[in-house]
Amino acid sequence: MKIAMIGLGKMGANMTRRLLKHGHEVAVYDLSPDNVAQLAAEGAIAASSLEHLVSLLPAPRVVWLMVPAGDIVDNSITALSPLLAAGDAIIDGGNSYYKDDVRRAEQLQTRGIDYLDVGTSGGTWGMERGYSLMIGGDREPVQRLEPIFAALAPGRGDIPLTAQRKNPDSTAEQGYLHCGPVGAGHFVKMIHNGIEYGLMQAYAEGFDILRGAASEALADGYRYDFKVDDIAEVWRRGSVIGSWLLDLTAQALAEDPELSQYSGYVTDSGEGRWTVQAAVEEAVSAEVLTAALFARFRSRQQHTFGEKMLSAMRQQFGGHIEADKAG
């Protein structure tokens, strides 16, 4: 298939590369001409403007937005929609708020343009590992664009099938899933990221306690000087708390056991707040996820080893740079 990609940051560029690797044609546009030139050198089709980008696509056109959530998405859709026609589709693959998706879809529906929201997880490793895709939108355009989703997703790989699953027709085992109508994809990704906050916080606090076991404030005979990089490594092998996040934690500690390159300043990108807000709206108790979000707020005032661990994990899986390092 032929598709357009707008936004060639870490995620957008690597998704373009994965699509090219799987035989799709990708026209690309970014505010940075250097980013466009780099992808063109790797086989993408360069566009110098949105008008040029749309002209490169056959009908029905497909435009994937990989830009930051918020006004940038709205502005991109406002600029794109007059250039598109009924039957064309816009995909928002960023981390937009699901209620914004519903509003945008209603606006585009008046022009007959399909809108899909696709929660995309995989970070900077996704080009090789594939991306977990959580899709919201009408069934027809989702089915029509399935070759794109299948190319981006990891596929079944060597992960064993879950015993006694009773939905053999689901694409979940392939790493992508039509979760429901517009907004459903980003809702699922929102909860995914909220859970991510909680998992990361649990690892960070655990390693902070391990490191604190050497404190002089503890009584003689009850102090332990643990090599936390070795502990992360042994937990990777057969432990019930093994995970990709633990793999990345072990990598960060192998590179720098003291995490000296991190300050512990931990940002939040919105999904954690939206997850907590959804819990409030649904009257669902979410103590761990709420505490994990609040811990990130506190990290901006004082920094612990655990918060350095959070920064390290974010840098490892997503290439996220601490705010106070970014200048």
Coordinates of C-alpha atoms in Angstrom, one line a residue:
M1 CA 0.0 0.0 0.0
K2 CA 1.0 3.6 -0.3
I3 CA 0.7 5.8 2.8
A4 CA 1.8 9.3 3.9
M5 CA 3.6 9.8 7.2
I6 CA 3.6 13.3 8.8
G7 CA 6.1 13.7 11.7
L8 CA 9.5 12.1 11.4
G9 CA 10.7 12.2 15.0
K10 CA 12.0 9.0 16.7
M11 CA 8.8 7.1 16.3
G12 CA 7.6 8.4 13.0
A13 CA 10.9 7.9 11.3
N14 CA 11.3 4.3 12.6
M15 CA 7.7 3.4 11.7
T16 CA 8.4 4.7 8.2
R17 CA 11.5 2.5 8.0
R18 CA 9.5 -0.5 9.1
L19 CA 6.8 0.1 6.5
L20 CA 9.5 0.4 3.8
K21 CA 11.1 -2.8 5.0
H22 CA 7.8 -4.6 4.5
G23 CA 7.3 -3.3 1.0
H24 CA 5.0 -0.4 1.4
E25 CA 5.5 3.0 -0.3
V26 CA 5.7 5.9 2.1
A27 CA 5.5 9.5 1.3
V28 CA 6.9 11.6 4.1
Y29 CA 6.6 15.2 5.4
D30 CA 8.1 17.0 8.4
L31 CA 8.8 20.6 9.4
S32 CA 12.5 19.6 9.3
P33 CA 13.8 19.3 5.7
D34 CA 16.7 17.3 7.1
N35 CA 14.4 14.6 8.5
V36 CA 12.6 14.4 5.1
A37 CA 15.9 14.1 3.3
Q38 CA 17.2 11.4 5.6
L39 CA 14.1 9.2 5.0
A40 CA 14.2 9.9 1.3
A41 CA 17.7 8.6 1.2
E42 CA 16.4 5.4 2.7
G43 CA 13.7 4.9 0.1
A44 CA 10.8 7.1 1.2
I45 CA 9.2 9.6 -1.2
A46 CA 9.9 13.2 -0.1
A47 CA 7.2 15.9 0.0
S48 CA 7.9 19.6 0.3
S49 CA 4.5 20.6 1.6
L50 CA 1.2 19.1 2.6
E51 CA -0.3 19.8 -0.8
H52 CA 2.6 18.0 -2.4
L53 CA 2.2 15.1 0.0
V54 CA -1.4 14.6 -0.7
S55 CA -0.8 14.8 -4.5
L56 CA 1.6 11.8 -4.2
L57 CA -1.1 9.5 -2.9
P58 CA -3.7 7.4 -4.8
A59 CA -7.3 7.5 -3.8
P60 CA -8.5 6.6 -1.2
R61 CA -5.6 8.4 0.5
V62 CA -4.2 7.4 3.9
V63 CA -2.3 9.9 6.0
W64 CA -0.7 8.9 9.3
L65 CA 0.0 11.7 11.8
M66 CA 2.9 11.0 14.2
V67 CA 3.0 14.3 16.0
P68 CA 2.7 15.5 19.6
A69 CA -0.8 15.4 21.1
G70 CA -2.9 18.5 21.4
D71 CA -3.0 21.6 19.2
I72 CA -0.4 20.2 16.7
V73 CA -2.8 17.4 15.9
D74 CA -5.7 19.8 15.5
N75 CA -3.7 22.2 13.4
S76 CA -2.5 19.3 11.2
I77 CA -6.1 18.0 10.6
T78 CA -7.3 21.6 9.9
A79 CA -4.6 22.0 7.2
L80 CA -5.1 18.5 5.8
S81 CA -8.9 18.1 5.6
P82 CA -9.5 20.6 2.7
L83 CA -6.9 18.7 0.7
L84 CA -8.6 15.3 1.2
A85 CA -11.9 13.8 -0.2
A86 CA -14.6 11.5 1.0
G87 CA -13.2 8.0 1.5
D88 CA -9.8 9.2 2.5
A89 CA -8.5 8.5 6.0
I90 CA -6.5 10.3 8.7
I91 CA -4.8 8.2 11.4
D92 CA -3.6 9.7 14.6
G93 CA -0.9 7.4 15.9
G94 CA 0.3 9.7 18.8
N95 CA -0.9 9.8 22.3
S96 CA -4.0 12.0 21.9
Y97 CA -6.8 12.2 24.5
Y98 CA -9.6 9.9 23.5
K99 CA -12.3 12.6 23.9
D100 CA -10.4 14.7 21.4
D101 CA -10.6 11.8 19.0
V102 CA -14.4 11.7 19.2
R103 CA -14.6 15.5 18.5
R104 CA -12.2 15.2 15.5
A105 CA -14.0 12.2 14.0
E106 CA -17.3 14.1 14.2
Q107 CA -15.8 17.1 12.4
L108 CA -14.2 15.0 9.6
Q109 CA -17.4 12.9 9.2
T110 CA -19.1 15.9 7.6
R111 CA -16.6 15.6 4.8
G112 CA -16.8 11.8 4.6
I113 CA -13.2 11.5 5.8
D114 CA -12.5 8.5 8.1
Y115 CA -10.6 9.1 11.3
L116 CA -8.7 6.3 13.2
D117 CA -7.0 6.6 16.5
V118 CA -4.1 4.2 16.9
G119 CA -2.4 3.9 20.2
T120 CA 1.2 2.9 19.3
S121 CA 3.6 1.3 21.8
G122 CA 7.2 0.2 21.1
G123 CA 9.4 3.2 21.6
T124 CA 12.7 3.5 19.8
W125 CA 12.9 -0.3 19.6
G126 CA 9.8 -0.7 17.5
M127 CA 11.5 -0.7 14.1
E128 CA 13.1 -4.1 14.9
R129 CA 10.6 -5.5 17.5
G130 CA 7.4 -4.1 16.0
Y131 CA 4.8 -1.9 17.5
S132 CA 1.8 -2.9 19.6
L133 CA -1.2 -1.2 18.0
M134 CA -4.5 -0.4 19.7
I135 CA -6.9 0.8 17.0
G136 CA -10.1 2.8 17.3
G137 CA -12.5 3.7 14.5
D138 CA -15.1 2.3 12.1
R139 CA -14.6 -1.3 11.0
E140 CA -14.5 -0.7 7.2
P141 CA -11.4 1.6 7.1
V142 CA -9.7 -0.5 9.8
Q143 CA -10.1 -3.6 7.7
R144 CA -9.0 -1.8 4.5
L145 CA -5.8 -0.6 6.2
E146 CA -5.0 -3.9 7.8
P147 CA -1.9 -4.5 5.7
I148 CA -0.4 -1.3 7.2
F149 CA -1.1 -2.4 10.8
A150 CA 0.2 -6.0 10.1
A151 CA 3.5 -4.6 8.8
L152 CA 4.0 -2.3 11.8
A153 CA 3.0 -4.9 14.4
P154 CA 5.4 -7.6 15.7
G155 CA 3.5 -10.6 14.4
R156 CA 3.0 -13.7 16.5
G157 CA 6.8 -14.4 16.8
D158 CA 7.9 -17.0 19.3
I159 CA 5.5 -16.0 22.1
P160 CA 3.4 -19.0 23.0
L161 CA -0.3 -18.8 22.6
T162 CA -2.3 -18.2 25.8
A163 CA -3.9 -21.5 26.8
Q164 CA -7.7 -21.7 26.5
R165 CA -8.2 -18.5 24.6
K166 CA -11.5 -18.7 22.8
N167 CA -11.2 -16.0 20.1
P168 CA -9.2 -17.6 17.3
D169 CA -10.2 -14.9 14.8
S170 CA -8.7 -12.1 16.9
T171 CA -5.6 -10.3 15.6
A172 CA -4.4 -9.7 19.1
E173 CA -1.8 -12.5 18.8
Q174 CA -0.3 -10.6 15.8
G175 CA 0.2 -7.5 17.9
Y176 CA -2.6 -5.2 16.7
L177 CA -6.2 -5.0 17.7
H178 CA -9.3 -3.1 16.6
C179 CA -10.5 -2.1 20.1
G180 CA -13.8 -0.5 19.2
P181 CA -15.2 2.8 17.8
V182 CA -13.4 6.1 17.6
G183 CA -11.5 6.9 20.8
A184 CA -11.2 3.3 21.9
G185 CA -7.7 2.9 20.6
H186 CA -6.3 5.8 22.5
F187 CA -8.4 4.9 25.6
V188 CA -6.7 1.5 25.7
K189 CA -3.2 3.1 25.1
M190 CA -4.0 5.6 27.9
I191 CA -4.6 2.8 30.3
H192 CA -1.5 1.0 29.0
N193 CA 0.6 4.0 29.8
G194 CA -1.0 4.4 33.2
I195 CA -0.1 0.8 34.0
E196 CA 3.4 1.6 32.7
Y197 CA 3.7 4.4 35.3
G198 CA 2.9 1.9 38.0
L199 CA 5.2 -0.8 36.9
M200 CA 8.1 1.6 36.5
Q201 CA 7.4 3.1 39.9
A202 CA 7.4 -0.4 41.5
Y203 CA 10.8 -1.3 40.0
A204 CA 12.2 2.2 40.9
E205 CA 11.2 1.9 44.5
G206 CA 12.4 -1.6 44.8
F207 CA 15.9 -0.8 43.5
D208 CA 16.0 2.3 45.7
I209 CA 15.3 0.1 48.8
L210 CA 18.1 -2.3 47.7
R211 CA 20.5 0.5 47.3
G212 CA 19.5 2.0 50.7
A213 CA 20.3 -1.3 52.4
A214 CA 23.9 0.0 52.7
S215 CA 22.8 3.0 54.8
E216 CA 25.0 3.8 57.8
A217 CA 21.7 4.5 59.7
L218 CA 21.0 0.7 59.8
A219 CA 22.3 -1.4 62.7
D220 CA 25.4 -3.5 62.3
G221 CA 24.7 -6.9 60.8
Y222 CA 21.7 -5.6 58.9
R223 CA 23.5 -3.6 56.2
Y224 CA 24.0 -5.0 52.7
D225 CA 26.0 -3.6 49.9
F226 CA 24.1 -5.0 47.0
K227 CA 25.3 -4.8 43.4
V228 CA 22.0 -3.7 41.9
D229 CA 23.1 -4.4 38.3
D230 CA 23.7 -8.1 39.2
I231 CA 20.3 -8.2 41.0
A232 CA 18.6 -6.8 37.9
E233 CA 20.3 -9.4 35.8
V234 CA 19.4 -12.4 38.0
W235 CA 15.8 -11.3 38.2
R236 CA 15.7 -11.3 34.4
R237 CA 16.2 -15.1 34.4
G238 CA 13.3 -17.1 35.7
S239 CA 11.9 -14.5 38.0
V240 CA 8.1 -13.8 38.2
I241 CA 8.8 -10.1 37.8
G242 CA 10.7 -10.4 34.6
S243 CA 9.6 -8.1 31.8
W244 CA 11.0 -5.9 29.0
L245 CA 11.1 -3.0 31.5
L246 CA 13.3 -5.1 33.7
D247 CA 15.5 -5.9 30.7
L248 CA 15.9 -2.2 30.1
T249 CA 16.6 -1.5 33.7
A250 CA 19.4 -4.1 33.7
Q251 CA 20.8 -2.4 30.6
A252 CA 20.8 1.0 32.2
L253 CA 22.5 -0.3 35.4
A254 CA 25.1 -2.2 33.3
E255 CA 26.0 1.0 31.6
D256 CA 26.0 3.1 34.8
P257 CA 25.3 1.3 38.1
E258 CA 25.1 4.7 40.0
L259 CA 22.9 6.2 37.3
S260 CA 25.1 9.3 37.6
Q261 CA 24.1 10.7 34.2
Y262 CA 20.5 11.1 35.5
S263 CA 19.1 13.8 37.8
G264 CA 15.9 12.0 38.6
Y265 CA 13.7 14.6 37.1
V266 CA 10.8 12.6 35.6
T267 CA 8.2 14.1 33.3
D268 CA 4.7 12.8 32.5
S269 CA 3.3 12.9 29.0
G270 CA -0.4 13.2 29.8
E271 CA -1.6 9.6 29.7
G272 CA -1.0 9.0 33.4
R273 CA -3.2 12.1 34.3
W274 CA -5.9 11.0 31.8
T275 CA -5.9 7.5 33.3
V276 CA -6.4 8.8 36.8
Q277 CA -9.2 11.2 35.5
A278 CA -10.9 8.2 33.8
A279 CA -10.7 6.3 37.1
V280 CA -12.4 9.3 38.8
E281 CA -15.1 9.5 36.1
E282 CA -15.8 5.7 36.5
A283 CA -15.5 5.7 40.3
V284 CA -12.8 3.0 40.0
S285 CA -10.1 2.8 42.7
A286 CA -6.6 3.2 41.2
E287 CA -4.3 3.8 44.2
V288 CA -1.1 2.5 42.6
L289 CA -1.5 4.4 39.3
T290 CA -2.4 7.6 41.1
A291 CA 0.6 7.3 43.5
A292 CA 2.9 6.6 40.5
L293 CA 1.7 9.8 38.8
F294 CA 2.1 11.9 42.0
A295 CA 5.6 10.5 42.4
R296 CA 6.5 12.0 39.1
F297 CA 5.3 15.3 40.2
R298 CA 7.4 15.1 43.4
S299 CA 10.5 14.1 41.4
R300 CA 10.6 17.6 40.1
Q301 CA 11.4 19.0 43.5
Q302 CA 13.8 16.4 45.0
H303 CA 15.5 13.4 43.4
T304 CA 16.1 9.9 44.7
F305 CA 17.9 6.9 43.2
G306 CA 14.5 5.5 42.4
E307 CA 13.7 8.6 40.3
K308 CA 17.0 8.3 38.5
M309 CA 15.9 4.7 37.7
L310 CA 12.6 6.0 36.2
S311 CA 14.6 8.5 34.1
A312 CA 16.9 5.7 33.0
M313 CA 14.0 3.4 32.0
R314 CA 12.3 6.2 30.0
Q315 CA 15.6 6.9 28.2
Q316 CA 16.2 3.2 27.5
F317 CA 12.8 2.4 26.0
G318 CA 11.8 5.7 24.4
G319 CA 14.9 7.8 24.1
H320 CA 13.3 10.4 26.4
I321 CA 15.6 13.1 27.6
E322 CA 15.2 14.6 31.0
A323 CA 13.7 18.1 30.9
D324 CA 16.4 19.7 32.9
K325 CA 19.0 18.2 30.5
A326 CA 17.1 19.2 27.4
G327 CA 17.8 22.8 28.3

